[in-house]
Tab-separated table of C-alpha atoms in Angstrom:
chain	number	residue	atom	x	y	z
A	22	MET	CA	27.970	4.959	-31.394
A	23	ARG	CA	27.259	2.952	-28.162
A	24	PHE	CA	24.187	3.692	-26.197
A	25	ALA	CA	23.318	2.532	-22.602
A	26	CYS	CA	19.511	2.301	-21.991
A	27	ILE	CA	19.180	2.395	-18.062
A	28	VAL	CA	16.906	-0.045	-16.896
A	29	PHE	CA	15.374	0.704	-13.447
A	30	PRO	CA	12.829	-1.735	-11.677
A	31	GLY	CA	9.414	-0.637	-13.534
A	32	SER	CA	10.749	1.068	-16.723
A	33	ASN	CA	8.686	-0.203	-19.349
A	34	CYS	CA	9.781	1.738	-22.230
A	35	ASP	CA	13.259	0.343	-22.362
A	36	VAL	CA	12.161	-2.409	-25.106
A	37	ASP	CA	10.880	0.535	-27.362
A	38	MET	CA	14.111	2.599	-26.715
A	39	TYR	CA	16.218	-0.296	-27.520
A	40	HIS	CA	14.202	-0.967	-30.652
A	41	ALA	CA	14.434	2.728	-32.097
A	42	ILE	CA	18.498	2.612	-31.253
A	43	ARG	CA	18.981	-1.279	-32.798
A	44	ASP	CA	16.664	-1.455	-35.521
A	45	GLU	CA	15.596	1.902	-36.654
A	46	LEU	CA	18.790	3.912	-36.473
A	47	GLY	CA	21.207	0.921	-36.688
A	48	GLU	CA	23.788	1.636	-33.533
A	49	GLU	CA	24.683	-0.178	-30.893
A	50	VAL	CA	22.953	-0.219	-27.520
A	51	GLU	CA	22.932	-2.348	-24.070
A	52	TYR	CA	20.293	-2.544	-21.326
A	53	VAL	CA	22.328	-1.202	-18.306
A	54	TRP	CA	20.480	-2.237	-14.727
A	55	HIS	CA	20.266	0.385	-12.422
A	56	THR	CA	22.877	-1.265	-10.011
A	57	GLU	CA	25.593	-0.770	-12.519
A	58	THR	CA	28.315	2.066	-11.369
A	59	ASN	CA	30.211	2.782	-14.567
A	60	LEU	CA	29.079	4.039	-17.528
A	61	ASP	CA	32.300	5.171	-19.293
A	62	SER	CA	32.112	2.797	-22.259
A	63	TYR	CA	28.927	4.406	-23.355
A	64	ASP	CA	28.713	7.328	-25.874
A	65	GLY	CA	25.303	8.364	-25.178
A	66	ILE	CA	22.834	7.554	-22.214
A	67	LEU	CA	19.006	6.666	-22.221
A	68	LEU	CA	16.689	6.723	-19.419
A	69	PRO	CA	13.417	5.282	-20.754
A	70	GLY	CA	9.969	6.061	-19.781
A	71	GLY	CA	7.728	3.721	-17.275
A	72	PHE	CA	6.920	3.698	-13.476
A	73	SER	CA	10.484	3.365	-11.819
A	74	TYR	CA	10.150	2.129	-8.475
A	75	GLY	CA	6.235	2.139	-8.884
A	76	ASP	CA	6.142	5.813	-8.612
A	77	TYR	CA	6.144	5.309	-5.056
A	78	LEU	CA	6.244	8.766	-3.084
A	79	ARG	CA	6.821	10.686	-6.249
A	80	CYS	CA	7.581	9.807	-10.036
A	81	GLY	CA	11.377	9.469	-10.272
A	82	ALA	CA	11.970	10.339	-6.290
A	83	ILE	CA	13.462	6.764	-5.608
A	84	ALA	CA	15.034	5.839	-8.980
A	85	ARG	CA	17.566	9.077	-8.466
A	86	PHE	CA	19.328	7.402	-5.574
A	87	SER	CA	20.106	4.189	-8.153
A	88	ASN	CA	23.892	3.550	-8.002
A	89	VAL	CA	23.601	4.249	-11.452
A	90	MET	CA	22.492	7.943	-11.352
A	91	GLU	CA	26.186	8.914	-10.162
A	92	ALA	CA	27.310	7.297	-13.603
A	93	VAL	CA	24.394	9.270	-15.137
A	94	LYS	CA	25.417	12.554	-13.620
A	95	LYS	CA	29.319	11.821	-14.567
A	96	ALA	CA	28.454	11.337	-18.212
A	97	ALA	CA	26.345	14.457	-18.103
A	98	GLN	CA	29.179	16.400	-16.816
A	99	GLU	CA	31.819	14.956	-19.661
A	100	GLY	CA	29.437	16.501	-22.281
A	101	LYS	CA	27.779	13.038	-23.408
A	102	PRO	CA	24.094	13.041	-24.744
A	103	VAL	CA	21.668	12.173	-21.890
A	104	LEU	CA	18.195	11.538	-23.337
A	105	GLY	CA	15.486	10.912	-20.406
A	106	VAL	CA	12.230	10.293	-21.933
A	107	CYS	CA	8.718	10.611	-19.772
A	108	ASN	CA	9.893	8.658	-16.403
A	109	GLY	CA	13.555	9.354	-17.555
A	110	PHE	CA	12.474	12.960	-17.825
A	111	GLN	CA	11.072	12.981	-14.327
A	112	VAL	CA	14.256	11.001	-13.022
A	113	LEU	CA	16.392	13.795	-14.393
A	114	LEU	CA	14.374	16.449	-12.571
A	115	GLU	CA	14.491	14.391	-9.216
A	116	ALA	CA	17.900	14.204	-9.624
A	117	GLY	CA	18.635	17.743	-10.364
A	118	LEU	CA	20.279	17.423	-13.661
A	119	LEU	CA	17.407	19.548	-14.910
A	120	PRO	CA	15.558	22.437	-13.373
A	121	GLY	CA	12.025	21.795	-12.418
A	122	ALA	CA	9.462	19.498	-11.175
A	123	MET	CA	6.404	17.699	-12.381
A	124	ARG	CA	2.758	17.998	-11.030
A	125	ARG	CA	-0.264	15.644	-11.514
A	126	ASN	CA	-1.725	16.638	-15.317
A	127	THR	CA	-4.577	19.350	-14.881
A	128	ASN	CA	-7.240	17.253	-15.858
A	129	LEU	CA	-6.099	14.727	-13.305
A	130	LYS	CA	-6.434	11.969	-16.415
A	131	PHE	CA	-3.665	9.610	-17.966
A	132	ILE	CA	-2.916	11.024	-21.413
A	133	CYS	CA	-2.093	8.582	-23.889
A	134	ARG	CA	-2.527	9.795	-27.666
A	135	PRO	CA	-0.115	11.244	-30.495
A	136	VAL	CA	0.215	15.139	-29.700
A	137	THR	CA	1.707	18.004	-32.083
A	138	LEU	CA	4.971	19.573	-30.649
A	139	ILE	CA	6.757	22.485	-31.989
A	140	VAL	CA	10.759	22.459	-32.485
A	141	GLU	CA	11.425	25.595	-30.348
A	142	ASN	CA	15.208	25.239	-30.643
A	143	ASN	CA	16.489	23.031	-33.266
A	144	GLU	CA	19.933	23.772	-32.659
A	145	THR	CA	20.956	21.023	-29.933
A	146	MET	CA	22.719	17.953	-30.349
A	147	PHE	CA	19.335	16.411	-30.156
A	148	THR	CA	17.326	18.478	-32.751
A	149	THR	CA	19.480	19.772	-35.621
A	150	GLY	CA	17.666	17.466	-37.822
A	151	TYR	CA	14.516	19.361	-37.580
A	152	ASP	CA	13.735	22.457	-38.995
A	153	PRO	CA	13.124	25.780	-36.757
A	154	LYS	CA	9.420	25.531	-35.436
A	155	GLN	CA	8.799	22.539	-37.207
A	156	GLU	CA	5.620	20.838	-36.264
A	157	ILE	CA	6.330	16.823	-35.510
A	158	THR	CA	3.778	14.033	-34.015
A	159	ILE	CA	5.134	12.317	-31.010
A	160	PRO	CA	3.167	10.345	-28.713
A	161	VAL	CA	2.595	11.116	-25.096
A	162	ALA	CA	1.566	8.714	-22.209
A	163	HIS	CA	1.742	10.202	-18.984
A	164	GLY	CA	-0.323	10.902	-15.923
A	165	GLU	CA	2.056	13.588	-14.145
A	166	GLY	CA	3.442	15.589	-16.945
A	167	ASN	CA	2.783	18.935	-15.898
A	168	TYR	CA	5.792	20.813	-15.733
A	169	TYR	CA	6.720	23.410	-13.433
A	170	CYS	CA	9.301	25.623	-12.438
A	171	ASP	CA	9.622	29.075	-10.897
A	172	GLU	CA	9.438	32.612	-12.605
A	173	GLU	CA	13.119	32.713	-12.435
A	174	THR	CA	13.944	29.499	-13.461
A	175	LEU	CA	11.765	30.220	-16.631
A	176	LYS	CA	13.632	33.295	-17.389
A	177	LYS	CA	16.847	31.018	-17.093
A	178	LEU	CA	15.442	28.814	-19.659
A	179	GLU	CA	14.039	31.097	-22.038
A	180	ALA	CA	17.167	33.321	-21.986
A	181	ASN	CA	19.419	30.195	-22.648
A	182	LYS	CA	17.035	28.657	-25.237
A	183	GLN	CA	16.788	25.499	-22.998
A	184	ILE	CA	13.094	25.126	-23.917
A	185	VAL	CA	13.557	22.639	-27.016
A	186	PHE	CA	9.992	21.438	-27.552
A	187	LYS	CA	6.412	22.816	-26.841
A	188	TYR	CA	3.084	21.546	-27.311
A	189	LYS	CA	0.918	23.150	-29.882
A	190	ASN	CA	-2.295	21.919	-27.742
A	191	ASN	CA	-0.920	21.852	-24.230
A	192	PRO	CA	-2.414	18.352	-22.959
A	193	ASN	CA	-1.463	18.518	-19.165
A	194	GLY	CA	-0.957	22.074	-18.250
A	195	SER	CA	2.400	22.478	-18.602
A	196	ILE	CA	3.976	26.064	-17.825
A	197	ILE	CA	4.162	28.074	-21.286
A	198	ASP	CA	3.351	24.752	-23.103
A	199	ILE	CA	6.673	22.901	-22.270
A	200	ALA	CA	7.102	19.650	-23.355
A	201	GLY	CA	10.949	19.252	-23.246
A	202	ILE	CA	14.203	21.015	-21.825
A	203	THR	CA	17.709	20.744	-22.091
A	204	ASN	CA	20.041	21.424	-19.304
A	205	GLU	CA	22.385	24.638	-19.711
A	206	GLN	CA	25.226	22.755	-21.510
A	207	GLY	CA	22.641	21.415	-23.950
A	208	ASN	CA	23.725	17.958	-23.332
A	209	VAL	CA	20.941	16.424	-21.061
A	210	LEU	CA	17.441	16.368	-22.716
A	211	GLY	CA	14.130	15.674	-21.119
A	212	MET	CA	11.057	15.551	-22.732
A	213	MET	CA	7.384	13.917	-21.765
A	214	PRO	CA	6.693	12.737	-25.325
A	215	HIS	CA	8.240	9.458	-26.560
A	216	PRO	CA	10.377	9.891	-29.515
A	217	GLU	CA	11.296	6.031	-29.301
A	218	ARG	CA	7.484	5.434	-30.074
A	219	ALA	CA	7.579	7.174	-33.121
A	220	VAL	CA	10.391	5.600	-35.440
A	221	ASP	CA	8.470	3.962	-37.920
A	222	GLU	CA	5.579	4.839	-40.553
A	223	LEU	CA	4.208	1.462	-38.877
A	224	LEU	CA	3.831	3.399	-35.425
A	225	GLY	CA	1.824	6.305	-37.023
A	226	SER	CA	4.893	8.596	-37.157
A	227	LYS	CA	8.707	8.222	-37.769
A	228	ASP	CA	9.242	12.121	-36.319
A	229	GLY	CA	11.050	10.684	-33.255
A	230	LEU	CA	13.510	9.181	-35.479
A	231	LEU	CA	15.211	12.282	-36.486
A	232	LEU	CA	15.887	12.886	-32.679
A	233	PHE	CA	18.104	9.934	-32.536
A	234	LYS	CA	19.701	10.858	-35.821
A	235	SER	CA	20.523	14.098	-34.994
A	236	ILE	CA	22.391	12.619	-31.725
A	237	LEU	CA	24.386	10.199	-33.920
A	238	ARG	CA	25.327	12.657	-36.917
A	239	ASN	CA	26.533	15.339	-34.024
A	240	TRP	CA	28.171	12.551	-32.155
A	241	ARG	CA	29.910	11.602	-35.371
A	242	GLU	CA	30.861	15.200	-36.215
A	243	ALA	CA	32.588	15.596	-32.926
A	244	HIS	CA	34.096	12.243	-32.495
A	245	VAL	CA	34.693	10.783	-35.807
A	246	LEU	CA	35.041	13.152	-38.544
A	247	THR	CA	37.434	15.359	-36.196
A	248	SER	CA	39.657	12.143	-35.210
B	21	MET	CA	11.569	5.401	20.104
B	22	TYR	CA	10.242	8.483	18.443
B	23	LYS	CA	7.145	8.881	16.426
B	24	VAL	CA	7.489	11.497	13.476
B	25	LYS	CA	4.801	12.761	11.744
B	26	VAL	CA	5.223	14.392	8.740
B	27	TYR	CA	2.777	16.729	6.563
B	28	ILE	CA	4.051	17.319	2.792
B	29	THR	CA	1.695	20.006	0.881
B	30	LEU	CA	2.022	21.903	-2.699
B	31	ARG	CA	3.544	25.149	-1.984
B	32	GLU	CA	0.684	28.011	-2.226
B	33	SER	CA	1.965	29.274	-5.474
B	34	VAL	CA	1.397	25.770	-6.974
B	35	LEU	CA	-1.831	24.866	-8.506
B	36	ASP	CA	-3.240	21.431	-7.219
B	37	PRO	CA	-5.435	19.729	-9.709
B	38	GLN	CA	-6.447	17.399	-7.105
B	39	GLY	CA	-7.639	20.126	-4.697
B	40	SER	CA	-9.396	21.964	-7.528
B	41	ALA	CA	-11.476	18.512	-8.543
B	42	VAL	CA	-12.367	17.937	-4.897
B	43	GLN	CA	-13.462	21.533	-4.426
B	44	SER	CA	-15.778	21.356	-7.435
B	45	SER	CA	-17.027	17.762	-6.002
B	46	LEU	CA	-17.916	19.425	-2.968
B	47	HIS	CA	-19.698	22.387	-4.224
B	48	ALA	CA	-21.592	19.995	-6.501
B	49	LEU	CA	-22.675	18.598	-3.230
B	50	THR	CA	-23.780	22.418	-2.244
B	51	TYR	CA	-20.991	22.755	0.291
B	52	ASN	CA	-20.510	26.277	-1.099
B	53	GLU	CA	-18.805	27.299	1.842
B	54	VAL	CA	-15.729	25.557	0.994
B	55	GLN	CA	-13.305	28.191	-0.590
B	56	GLU	CA	-10.323	26.242	-1.276
B	57	VAL	CA	-9.186	22.315	-0.937
B	58	ARG	CA	-5.478	21.360	-1.215
B	59	ILE	CA	-4.449	17.766	-1.117
B	60	GLY	CA	-1.177	16.635	0.648
B	61	LYS	CA	0.506	13.767	2.160
B	62	TYR	CA	0.838	12.506	5.716
B	63	MET	CA	3.419	10.019	6.455
B	64	GLU	CA	4.149	8.659	9.903
B	65	LEU	CA	7.828	7.343	10.398
B	66	THR	CA	9.047	5.270	13.478
B	67	LEU	CA	12.430	5.669	14.206
B	68	ALA	CA	14.547	3.726	16.793
B	69	LYS	CA	16.129	5.974	19.583
B	70	ASN	CA	19.047	7.397	18.298
B	71	GLU	CA	20.188	9.782	21.069
B	72	LYS	CA	20.431	13.295	19.326
B	73	ASP	CA	20.279	14.876	16.052
B	74	VAL	CA	16.709	13.571	15.346
B	75	GLU	CA	15.437	16.753	14.322
B	76	LEU	CA	18.344	17.177	12.070
B	77	ARG	CA	17.855	13.597	10.724
B	78	VAL	CA	14.369	13.933	9.862
B	79	LYS	CA	15.126	17.249	8.299
B	80	GLU	CA	17.466	15.609	6.091
B	81	MET	CA	14.980	13.253	5.067
B	82	CYS	CA	12.473	15.668	4.192
B	83	GLU	CA	14.911	17.697	1.982
B	84	LYS	CA	16.723	14.541	0.235
B	85	LEU	CA	13.435	12.135	-0.295
B	86	LEU	CA	9.799	12.764	1.398
B	87	ALA	CA	9.481	16.306	-0.158
B	88	ASN	CA	10.549	17.969	-3.544
B	89	THR	CA	11.110	21.202	-2.386
B	90	VAL	CA	10.750	22.991	-5.798
B	91	ILE	CA	7.131	22.106	-5.527
B	92	GLU	CA	6.404	20.947	-1.842
B	93	ASP	CA	6.580	22.683	1.574
B	94	TYR	CA	6.935	20.227	4.509
B	95	ARG	CA	6.597	20.438	8.422
B	96	TYR	CA	6.930	17.746	11.016
B	97	GLU	CA	6.328	16.636	14.411
B	98	ILE	CA	8.523	14.469	16.674
B	99	GLU	CA	7.021	12.765	19.730
B	100	GLU	CA	9.079	10.672	21.732
B	101	VAL	CA	7.313	7.349	22.567
B	102	VAL	CA	7.644	5.024	25.334
B	103	PRO	CA	7.369	1.285	24.489
B	104	SER	CA	5.086	-0.413	26.903
């Protein structure tokens, strides 16, 4: 499986993402600069964390107009897995690939520590490796991770099982403890916690690796075993 | 030339953690009459004179980039400036 790790000016978790895929998952991955316009040769798209365009104006607001985002939208429409972590999640929200918006953390602090997540939906292409309601440890590192959406959107998210991860102890004030959501089709996942920083016991947890393994296994089942 | 003042505020329904923190701080300073603080953004844009559609274009800028309409409201004032 061939992954694109999109790099915006200001991305700083791109190396972690690259490491997770190449060294821990053992798959192909390439850094793709934000000016690129074609992602057709990749099977999966990764939007890493960081501070794209310095988070000027709002997190992710400027990155969404990068050339590469049109190609990301196309990949999403084609059903390819698209994973946005932290700032990558914020970019997906600003780009309208996922519903809702991010606010400052309720306590106004930048939070950087491992948190416990509950796997709310283990039937997505990102989470089949987890058990239902499994509790996993994944680090967060953000100042604006307080997810918000209106009542109507929230009802849709719940009805379509788009809420994939919830915080066990909500660190940032997110509405109904949401830590990660997918689009309606289920192939675009945005999450504030960093699975790429939890891929080896040395890092304190390898619970994040199962997410990448799930993507790989589901992709293989769809593309390799059937062809 | 036009001078455009853009005001971006969080929607009324959206909790404003910065505003709440400042409000508590004002109360700590005994300004107890303060019932609510909302914090927003103020931007000044200087536009080259562009015949018509100024208002339409400013509205577009707000909708596309300057405000996130999921959580923010915006308003603007457009002022024609004669360079001296």
